[in-house]
Coordinates of C-alpha atoms and ligand atoms in Angstrom, one line a residue:
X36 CA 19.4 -1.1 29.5
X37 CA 17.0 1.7 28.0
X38 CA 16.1 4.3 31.0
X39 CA 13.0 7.2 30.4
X40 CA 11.7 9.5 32.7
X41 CA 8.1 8.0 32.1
X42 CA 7.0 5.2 31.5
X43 CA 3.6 4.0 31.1
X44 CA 2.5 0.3 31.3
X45 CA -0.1 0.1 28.5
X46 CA -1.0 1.3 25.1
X47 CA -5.4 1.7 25.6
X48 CA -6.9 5.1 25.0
X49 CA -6.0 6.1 29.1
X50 CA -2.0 5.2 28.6
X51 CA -2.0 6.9 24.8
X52 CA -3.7 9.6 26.3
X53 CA -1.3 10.6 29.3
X54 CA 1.7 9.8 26.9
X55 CA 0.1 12.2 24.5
X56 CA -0.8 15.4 26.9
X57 CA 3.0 14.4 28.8
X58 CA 4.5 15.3 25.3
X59 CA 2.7 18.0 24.7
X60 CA 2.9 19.5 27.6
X61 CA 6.5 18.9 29.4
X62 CA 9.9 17.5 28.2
X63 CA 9.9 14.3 29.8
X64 CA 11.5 11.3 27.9
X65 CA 8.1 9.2 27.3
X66 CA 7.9 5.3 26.6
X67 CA 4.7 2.6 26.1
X68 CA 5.1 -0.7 27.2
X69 CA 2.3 -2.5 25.7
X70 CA 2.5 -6.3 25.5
X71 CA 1.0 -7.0 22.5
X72 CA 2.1 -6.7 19.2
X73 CA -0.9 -4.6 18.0
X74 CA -2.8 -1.9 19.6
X75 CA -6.9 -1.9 20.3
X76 CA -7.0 -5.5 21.3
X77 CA -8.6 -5.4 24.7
X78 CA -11.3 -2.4 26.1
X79 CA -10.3 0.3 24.0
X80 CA -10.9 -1.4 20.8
X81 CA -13.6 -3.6 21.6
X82 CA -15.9 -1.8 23.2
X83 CA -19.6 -0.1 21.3
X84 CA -17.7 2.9 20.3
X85 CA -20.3 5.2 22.0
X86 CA -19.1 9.0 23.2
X87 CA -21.6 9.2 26.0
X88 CA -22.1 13.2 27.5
X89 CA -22.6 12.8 31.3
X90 CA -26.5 12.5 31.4
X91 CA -25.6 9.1 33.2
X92 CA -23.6 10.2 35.7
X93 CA -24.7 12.9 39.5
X94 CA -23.9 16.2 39.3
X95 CA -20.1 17.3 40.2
X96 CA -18.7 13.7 39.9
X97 CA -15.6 13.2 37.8
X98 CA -17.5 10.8 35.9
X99 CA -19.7 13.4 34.5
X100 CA -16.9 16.2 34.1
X101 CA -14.7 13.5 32.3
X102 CA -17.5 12.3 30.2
X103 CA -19.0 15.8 29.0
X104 CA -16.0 17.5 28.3
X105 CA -14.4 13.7 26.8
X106 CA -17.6 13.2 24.1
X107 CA -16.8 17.5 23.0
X108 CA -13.1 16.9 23.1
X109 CA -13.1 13.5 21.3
X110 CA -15.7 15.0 18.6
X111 CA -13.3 17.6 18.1
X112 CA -9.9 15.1 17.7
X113 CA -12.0 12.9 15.7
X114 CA -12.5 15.5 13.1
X115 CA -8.8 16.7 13.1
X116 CA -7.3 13.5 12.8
X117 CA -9.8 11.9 10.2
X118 CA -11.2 9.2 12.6
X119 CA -15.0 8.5 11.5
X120 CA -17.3 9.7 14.1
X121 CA -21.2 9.8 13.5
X122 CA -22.9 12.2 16.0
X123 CA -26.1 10.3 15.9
X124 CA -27.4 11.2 19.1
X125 CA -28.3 8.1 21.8
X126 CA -32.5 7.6 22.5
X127 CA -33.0 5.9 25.9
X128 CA -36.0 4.5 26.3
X129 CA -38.4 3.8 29.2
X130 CA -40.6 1.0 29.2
X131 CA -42.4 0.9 32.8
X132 CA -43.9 4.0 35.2
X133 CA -40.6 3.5 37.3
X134 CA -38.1 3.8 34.2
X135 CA -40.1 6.5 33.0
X136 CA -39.4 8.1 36.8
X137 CA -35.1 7.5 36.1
X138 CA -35.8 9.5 32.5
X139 CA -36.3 12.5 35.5
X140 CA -32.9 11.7 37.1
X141 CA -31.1 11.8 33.6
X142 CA -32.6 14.6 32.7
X143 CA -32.0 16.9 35.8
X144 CA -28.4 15.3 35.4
X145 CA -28.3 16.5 32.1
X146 CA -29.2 19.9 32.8
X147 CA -26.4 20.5 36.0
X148 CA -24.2 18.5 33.4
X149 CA -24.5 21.0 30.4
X150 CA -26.1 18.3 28.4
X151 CA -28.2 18.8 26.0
X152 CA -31.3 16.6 25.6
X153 CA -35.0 16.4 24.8
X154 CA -37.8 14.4 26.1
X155 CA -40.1 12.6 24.2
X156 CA -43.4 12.1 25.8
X157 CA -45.1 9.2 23.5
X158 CA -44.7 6.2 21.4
X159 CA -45.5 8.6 18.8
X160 CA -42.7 11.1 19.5
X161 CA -40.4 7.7 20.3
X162 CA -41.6 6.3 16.4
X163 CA -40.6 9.6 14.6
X164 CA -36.9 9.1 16.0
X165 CA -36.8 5.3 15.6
X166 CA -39.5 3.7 13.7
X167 CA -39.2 0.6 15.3
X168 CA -38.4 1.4 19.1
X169 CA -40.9 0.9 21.5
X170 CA -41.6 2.8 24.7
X171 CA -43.9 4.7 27.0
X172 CA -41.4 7.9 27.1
X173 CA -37.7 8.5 26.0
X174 CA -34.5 10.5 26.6
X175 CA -32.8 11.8 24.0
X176 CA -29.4 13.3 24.0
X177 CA -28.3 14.4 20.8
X178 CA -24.2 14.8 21.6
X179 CA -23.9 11.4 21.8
X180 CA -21.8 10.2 18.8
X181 CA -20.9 6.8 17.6
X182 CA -16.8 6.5 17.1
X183 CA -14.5 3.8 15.1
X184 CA -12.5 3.5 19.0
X185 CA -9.9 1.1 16.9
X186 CA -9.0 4.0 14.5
X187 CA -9.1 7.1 17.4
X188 CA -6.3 4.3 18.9
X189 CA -3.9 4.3 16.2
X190 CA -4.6 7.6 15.6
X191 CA -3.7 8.4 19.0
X192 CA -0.2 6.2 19.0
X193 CA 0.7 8.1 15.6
X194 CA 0.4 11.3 17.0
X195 CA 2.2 10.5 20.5
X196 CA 4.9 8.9 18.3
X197 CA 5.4 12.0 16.4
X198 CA 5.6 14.0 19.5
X199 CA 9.0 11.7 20.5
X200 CA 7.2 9.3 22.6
X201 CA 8.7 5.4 22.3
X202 CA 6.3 3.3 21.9
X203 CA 7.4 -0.8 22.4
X204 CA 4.8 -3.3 21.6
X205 CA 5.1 -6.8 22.5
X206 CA 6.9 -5.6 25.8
X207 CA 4.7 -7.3 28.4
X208 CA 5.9 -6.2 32.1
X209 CA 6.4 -9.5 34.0
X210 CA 7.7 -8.0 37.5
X211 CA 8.0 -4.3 38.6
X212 CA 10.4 -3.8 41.6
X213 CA 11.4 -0.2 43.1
X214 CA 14.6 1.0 42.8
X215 CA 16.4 4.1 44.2
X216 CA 15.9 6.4 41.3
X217 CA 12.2 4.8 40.1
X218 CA 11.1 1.7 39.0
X219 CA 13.0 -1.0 37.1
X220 CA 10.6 -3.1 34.7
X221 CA 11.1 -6.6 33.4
X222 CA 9.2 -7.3 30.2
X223 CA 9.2 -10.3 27.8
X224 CA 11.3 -8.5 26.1
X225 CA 14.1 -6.0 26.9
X226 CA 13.9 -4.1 30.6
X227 CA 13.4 -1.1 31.1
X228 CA 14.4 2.0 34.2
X229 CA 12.3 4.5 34.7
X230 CA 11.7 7.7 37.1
X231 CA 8.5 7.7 37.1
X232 CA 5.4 4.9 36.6
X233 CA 2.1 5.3 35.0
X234 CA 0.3 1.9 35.3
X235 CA -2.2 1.6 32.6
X236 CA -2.8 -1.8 32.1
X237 CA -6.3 -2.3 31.9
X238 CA -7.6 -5.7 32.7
X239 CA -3.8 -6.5 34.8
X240 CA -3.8 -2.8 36.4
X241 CA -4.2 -4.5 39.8
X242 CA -1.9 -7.5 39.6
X243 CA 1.2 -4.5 38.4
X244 CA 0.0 -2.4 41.3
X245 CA 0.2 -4.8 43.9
X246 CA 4.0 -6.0 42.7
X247 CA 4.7 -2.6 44.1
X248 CA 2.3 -2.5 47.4
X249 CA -0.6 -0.4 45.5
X250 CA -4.1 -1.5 45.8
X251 CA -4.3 -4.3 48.2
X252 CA -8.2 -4.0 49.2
X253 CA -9.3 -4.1 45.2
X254 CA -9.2 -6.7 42.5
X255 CA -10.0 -6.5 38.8
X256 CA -13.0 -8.7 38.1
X257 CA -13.3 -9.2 34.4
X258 CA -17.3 -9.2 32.8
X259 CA -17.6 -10.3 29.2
X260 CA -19.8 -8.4 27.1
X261 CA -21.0 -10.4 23.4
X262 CA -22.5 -8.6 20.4
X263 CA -24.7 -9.7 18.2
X264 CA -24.8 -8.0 14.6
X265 CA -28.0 -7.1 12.4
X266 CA -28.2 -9.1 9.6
X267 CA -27.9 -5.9 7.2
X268 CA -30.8 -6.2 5.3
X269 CA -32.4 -5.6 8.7
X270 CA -30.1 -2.4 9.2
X271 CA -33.0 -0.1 9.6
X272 CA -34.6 -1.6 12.4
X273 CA -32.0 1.0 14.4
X274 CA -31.6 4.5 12.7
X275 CA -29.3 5.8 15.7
X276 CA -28.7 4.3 18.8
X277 CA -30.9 2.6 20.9
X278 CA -30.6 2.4 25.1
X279 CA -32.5 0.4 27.6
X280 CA -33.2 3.6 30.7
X281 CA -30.5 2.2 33.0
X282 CA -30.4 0.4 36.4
X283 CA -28.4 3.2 38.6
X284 CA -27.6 0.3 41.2
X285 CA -25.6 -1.3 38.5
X286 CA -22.5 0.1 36.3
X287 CA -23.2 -1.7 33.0
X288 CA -25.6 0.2 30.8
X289 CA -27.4 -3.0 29.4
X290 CA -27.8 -4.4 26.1
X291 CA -28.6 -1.6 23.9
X292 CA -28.5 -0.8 19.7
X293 CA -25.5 1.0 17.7
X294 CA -25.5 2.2 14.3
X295 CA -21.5 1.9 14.5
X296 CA -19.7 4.7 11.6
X297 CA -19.1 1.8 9.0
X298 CA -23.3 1.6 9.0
X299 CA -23.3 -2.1 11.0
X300 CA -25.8 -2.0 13.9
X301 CA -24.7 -4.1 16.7
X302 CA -26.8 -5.2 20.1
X303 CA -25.3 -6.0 22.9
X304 CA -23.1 -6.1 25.5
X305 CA -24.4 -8.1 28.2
X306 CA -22.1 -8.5 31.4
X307 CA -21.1 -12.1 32.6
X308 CA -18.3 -13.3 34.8
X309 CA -15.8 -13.8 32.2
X310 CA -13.4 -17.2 33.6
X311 CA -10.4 -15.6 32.6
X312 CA -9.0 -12.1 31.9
X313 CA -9.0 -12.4 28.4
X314 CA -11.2 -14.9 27.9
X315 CA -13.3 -13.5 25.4
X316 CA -15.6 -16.8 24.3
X317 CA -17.8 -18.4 26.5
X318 CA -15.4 -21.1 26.2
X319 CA -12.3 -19.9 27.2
X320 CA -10.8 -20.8 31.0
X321 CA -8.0 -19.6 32.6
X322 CA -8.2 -21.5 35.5
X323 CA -5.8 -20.1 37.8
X324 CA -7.1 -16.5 37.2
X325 CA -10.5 -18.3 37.3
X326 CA -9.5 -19.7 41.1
X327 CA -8.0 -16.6 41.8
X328 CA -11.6 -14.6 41.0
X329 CA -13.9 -16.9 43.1
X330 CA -11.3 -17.2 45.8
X331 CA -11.8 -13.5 46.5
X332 CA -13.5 -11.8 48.9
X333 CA -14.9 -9.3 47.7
X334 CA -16.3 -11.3 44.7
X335 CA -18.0 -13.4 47.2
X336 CA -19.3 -10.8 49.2
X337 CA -20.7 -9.2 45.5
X338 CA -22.6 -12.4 45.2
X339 CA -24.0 -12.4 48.7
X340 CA -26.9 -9.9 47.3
X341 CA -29.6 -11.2 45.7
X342 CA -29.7 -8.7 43.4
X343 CA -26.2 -9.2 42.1
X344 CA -27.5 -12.9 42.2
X345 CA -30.6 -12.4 39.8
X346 CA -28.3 -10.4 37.6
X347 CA -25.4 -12.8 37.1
X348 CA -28.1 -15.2 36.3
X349 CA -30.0 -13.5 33.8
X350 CA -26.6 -12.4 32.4
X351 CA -25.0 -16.2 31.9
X352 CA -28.4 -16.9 30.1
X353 CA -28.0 -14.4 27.3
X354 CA -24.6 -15.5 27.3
X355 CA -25.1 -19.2 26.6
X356 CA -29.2 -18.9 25.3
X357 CA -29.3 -16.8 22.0
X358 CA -33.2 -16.9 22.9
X359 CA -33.0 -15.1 26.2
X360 CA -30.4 -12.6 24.4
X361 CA -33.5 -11.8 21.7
X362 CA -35.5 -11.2 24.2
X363 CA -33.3 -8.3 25.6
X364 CA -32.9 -7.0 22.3
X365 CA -36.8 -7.3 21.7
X366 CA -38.0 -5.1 25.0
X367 CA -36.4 -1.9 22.8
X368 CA -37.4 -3.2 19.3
X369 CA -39.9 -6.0 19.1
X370 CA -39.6 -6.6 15.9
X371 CA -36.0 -7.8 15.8
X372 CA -36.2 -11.8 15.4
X373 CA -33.5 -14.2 16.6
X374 CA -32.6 -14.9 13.0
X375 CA -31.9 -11.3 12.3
X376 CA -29.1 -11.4 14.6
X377 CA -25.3 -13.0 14.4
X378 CA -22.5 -13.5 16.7
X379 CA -20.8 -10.8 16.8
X380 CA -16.9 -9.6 18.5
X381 CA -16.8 -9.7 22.7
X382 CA -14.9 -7.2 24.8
X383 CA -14.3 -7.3 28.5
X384 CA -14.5 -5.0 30.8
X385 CA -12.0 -4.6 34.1
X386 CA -14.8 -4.2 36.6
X387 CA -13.0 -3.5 40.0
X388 CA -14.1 -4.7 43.0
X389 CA -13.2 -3.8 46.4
X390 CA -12.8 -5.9 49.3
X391 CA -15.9 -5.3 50.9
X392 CA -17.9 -6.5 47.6
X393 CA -18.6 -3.2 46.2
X394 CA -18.6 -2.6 42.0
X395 CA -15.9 0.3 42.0
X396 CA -18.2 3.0 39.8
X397 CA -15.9 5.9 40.0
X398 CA -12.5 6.3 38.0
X399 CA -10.1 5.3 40.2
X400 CA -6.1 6.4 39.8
X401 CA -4.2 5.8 43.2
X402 CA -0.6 8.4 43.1
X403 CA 2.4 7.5 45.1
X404 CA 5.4 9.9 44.9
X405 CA 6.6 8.6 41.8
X406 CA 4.0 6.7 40.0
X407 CA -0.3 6.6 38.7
X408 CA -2.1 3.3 39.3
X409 CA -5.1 3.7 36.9
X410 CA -7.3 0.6 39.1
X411 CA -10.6 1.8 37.4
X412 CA -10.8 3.3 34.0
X413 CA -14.8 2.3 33.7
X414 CA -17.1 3.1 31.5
X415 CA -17.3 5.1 29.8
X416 CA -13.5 5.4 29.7
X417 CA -13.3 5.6 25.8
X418 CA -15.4 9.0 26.2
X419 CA -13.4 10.1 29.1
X420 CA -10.3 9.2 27.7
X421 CA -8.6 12.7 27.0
X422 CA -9.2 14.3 29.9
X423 CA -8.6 11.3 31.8
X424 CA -5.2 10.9 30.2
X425 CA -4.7 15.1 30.5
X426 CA -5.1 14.4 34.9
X427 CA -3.2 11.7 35.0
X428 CA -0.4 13.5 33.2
X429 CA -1.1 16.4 35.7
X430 CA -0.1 14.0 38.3
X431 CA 3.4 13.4 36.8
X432 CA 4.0 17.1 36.4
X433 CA 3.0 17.3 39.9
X434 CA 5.9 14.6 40.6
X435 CA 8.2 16.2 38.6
X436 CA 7.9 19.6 40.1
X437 CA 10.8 20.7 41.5
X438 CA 9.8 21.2 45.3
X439 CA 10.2 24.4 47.1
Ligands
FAD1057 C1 -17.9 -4.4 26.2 C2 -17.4 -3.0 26.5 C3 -18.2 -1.9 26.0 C4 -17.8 -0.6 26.3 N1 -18.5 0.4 25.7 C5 -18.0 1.7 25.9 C6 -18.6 2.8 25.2 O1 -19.5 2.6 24.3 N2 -18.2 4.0 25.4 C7 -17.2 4.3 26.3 O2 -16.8 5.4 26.5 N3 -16.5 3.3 27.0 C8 -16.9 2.0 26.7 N4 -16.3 0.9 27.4 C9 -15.2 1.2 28.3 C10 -13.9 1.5 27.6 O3 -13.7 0.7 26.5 C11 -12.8 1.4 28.6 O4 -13.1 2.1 29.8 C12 -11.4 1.9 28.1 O5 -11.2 1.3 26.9 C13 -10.3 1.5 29.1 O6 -9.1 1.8 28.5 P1 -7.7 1.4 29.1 O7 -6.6 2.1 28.3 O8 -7.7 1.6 30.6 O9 -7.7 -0.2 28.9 P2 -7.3 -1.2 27.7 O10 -7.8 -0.7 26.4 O11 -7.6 -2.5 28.1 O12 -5.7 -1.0 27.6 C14 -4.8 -1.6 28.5 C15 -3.6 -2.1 27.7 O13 -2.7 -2.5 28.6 C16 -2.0 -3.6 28.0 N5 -1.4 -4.4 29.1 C17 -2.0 -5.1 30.0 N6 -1.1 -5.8 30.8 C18 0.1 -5.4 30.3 C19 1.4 -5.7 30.7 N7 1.7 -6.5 31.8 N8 2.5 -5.2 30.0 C20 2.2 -4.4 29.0 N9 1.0 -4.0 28.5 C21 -0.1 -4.6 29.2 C22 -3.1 -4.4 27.3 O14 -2.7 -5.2 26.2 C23 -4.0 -3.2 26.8 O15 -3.6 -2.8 25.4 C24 -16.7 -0.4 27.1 C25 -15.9 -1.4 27.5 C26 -16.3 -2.7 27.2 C27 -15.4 -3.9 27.6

């Protein structure tokens, strides 16, 4: 039986991350468990690549620390490690008096933030940026950068691998049970001992934790997002990147435009109930984690608001109604047409949701004496990824202090 001191359950940008600042930064014995054979194949690889500085997020929240200092840090690796990164700065526009009002609340966020930004008054100002957005007024923030999130991955496990980490794919945990000296770990493939446990399993984070009495009172509620691409002869209708002003009573950013690096632009995501974890078509049931999702609480409780109501509704339709997703696509750029767009790659995100029907907005990592839960690595995790990674490690250390 293999033993390390750490062991991290999951191979997304938050578990490569802690892996890579734990071997840089102690000598702990490091392993991966990631259960499928290749890296990037949920959030952290599909996902619309966006390094987002913390205009989006109040003043003194981690969200905003991890997201400022994530888009300069993750700019910086990017360049090092030869990952393509585009920083085309992000324009978010406003369409209505009320939006125009939120462009206030970004921009005072911006400026406690440290992000940089500019305001662009008229459709006039709006047209020299993007020719064929249309708005009253606009944001923009020219940090934001566009990143291949699949290559920063495998750049990522490269580097951690060089540093001595172990790093097992297709190893999928099965059952975690506490032992006297850590955690013992049951995978589809060999087990594995461990001192110490960082749970980073994304989209099962919750179902690990609660094997092991962590975060009862939450569940992971998985929300689909589809993309559509430009046809590429219609490339140009987005220059940059293009960002519906968002709703702050809801976590998703809404269907926006990205030049990505290899020069596709994509729209999307939207956010429906996905019936399944990884069910990434509109097709795709898992029907006991289905039953499991509307047997919940806290899901129900979510629904209870008529808000949440409208939204999940408007959501299914662009989901199953190409038309209603043009139309989305159409408030930023009118001139986009349904037959410039085709279905594109999905991602889901692990949305979680506490018992009392509340969208979890904040990171959330619960520490016991010997082990991380990371419940909520939300967007925008990708950006936040190194620094998230750096404090989670910082918990470990913390563990593995000897204590006075
Ligand atoms: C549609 C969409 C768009 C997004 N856009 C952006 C964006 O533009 N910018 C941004 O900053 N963020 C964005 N995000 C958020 C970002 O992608 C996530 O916050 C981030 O990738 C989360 O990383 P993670 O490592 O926690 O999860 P994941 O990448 O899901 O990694 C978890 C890993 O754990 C593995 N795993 C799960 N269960 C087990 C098990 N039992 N045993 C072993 N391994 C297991 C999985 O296979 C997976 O590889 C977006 C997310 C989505 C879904």
């Amino acid at each position: 039986m293999k033993r390390h001191d750490v062991t991290i359950v999951g191979g997304g940008c938050v578990g490569l991350s802690t892996a890579k600042h734990l071997s840089e930064q102690t000598d702990l014995d490091v392993a991966i468990l990631e259960k499928e054979h290749h890296l990037a194949e949920h959030q952290s690889g599909r996902n619309s690549g966006v390094l987002h500085p913390g205009f989006n997020y109040p003043p003194d929240s981690k969200k905003a620390r991890f997201a400022t200092e994530g888009t300069r840090r993750m700019k910086q690796y990017c360049a090092d490690h030869d990952v393509p990164c585009e920083e085309f700065g992000v324009l978010v526009v406003a369409k209505t008096d009320r939006e125009e009002a939120h462009l206030d609340v970004l921009a005072s966020q911006a400026e406690a933030n440290g992000v940089e930004y500019e305001r662009l008054d008229s459709q006039a100002e709006i047209r020299e940026r993007e020719p064929h957005a249309v708005g009253q007024a606009a944001f923009f923030a020219p940090e934001a950068a566009s990143v291949d999130s699949q290559q920063y991955i495998y750049a990522l496990a490269r580097e951690v691998q060089r540093n001595g980490v172990s790093l097992y794919t297709g190893h999928a945990v099965e059952k975690i049970r506490s032992t006297s000296s850590g955690y013992h770990l049951a995978t589809s493939n060999s087990d594995i001992d461990t001192t110490y446990l960082v749970n980073a399993a994304g989209l099962h984070a919750d179902t690990l934790a609660q094997q092991v009495g962590v975060g009862d009172g939450y569940q992971v509620v998985p929300f689909r997002g589809e993309y559509y691409e430009v046809t590429p002869e219609r490339a140009e209708l987005c220059q940059t990147m293009i960002y519906p002003t968002p709703d702050p009573e809801l976590p998703f950013l809404g269907v926006h435009y990205t030049r990505r690096t290899d020069g596709k632009v994509i729209v999307g995501p939207n956010a429906v109930l996905a019936f399944g974890r990884e069910a990434y078509r509109n097709t795709n049931v898992n029907l006991s984690e289905l039953k499991d999702i509307l047997a919940y609480d806290g899901f129900r409780k979510l629904l209870q608001s008529k808000t949440m109501l409208s939204v999940a509704w408007s959501e299914l339709n662009k989901s199953y109604r190409k038309e209603k997703f043009t139309e989305a696509a159409q408030r930023l750029v009118p001139g986009v047409r349904a037959d410039d767009l085709h279905k594109s790659y999905a991602g889901i995100r692990a949305q979680l949701v506490s018992d009392d029907g509340e969208l979890v907005k904040d990171p959330l990592a619960i520490e016991t004496d010997d082990a991380v839960h990371v419940l909520n690595a939300v967007s925008p995790g990708l950006t936040s990824s190194l620094p998230f990674g750096e404090y989670v490690a910082g918990k470990i250390i913390e563990m593995d202090e000897p204590s006075s």
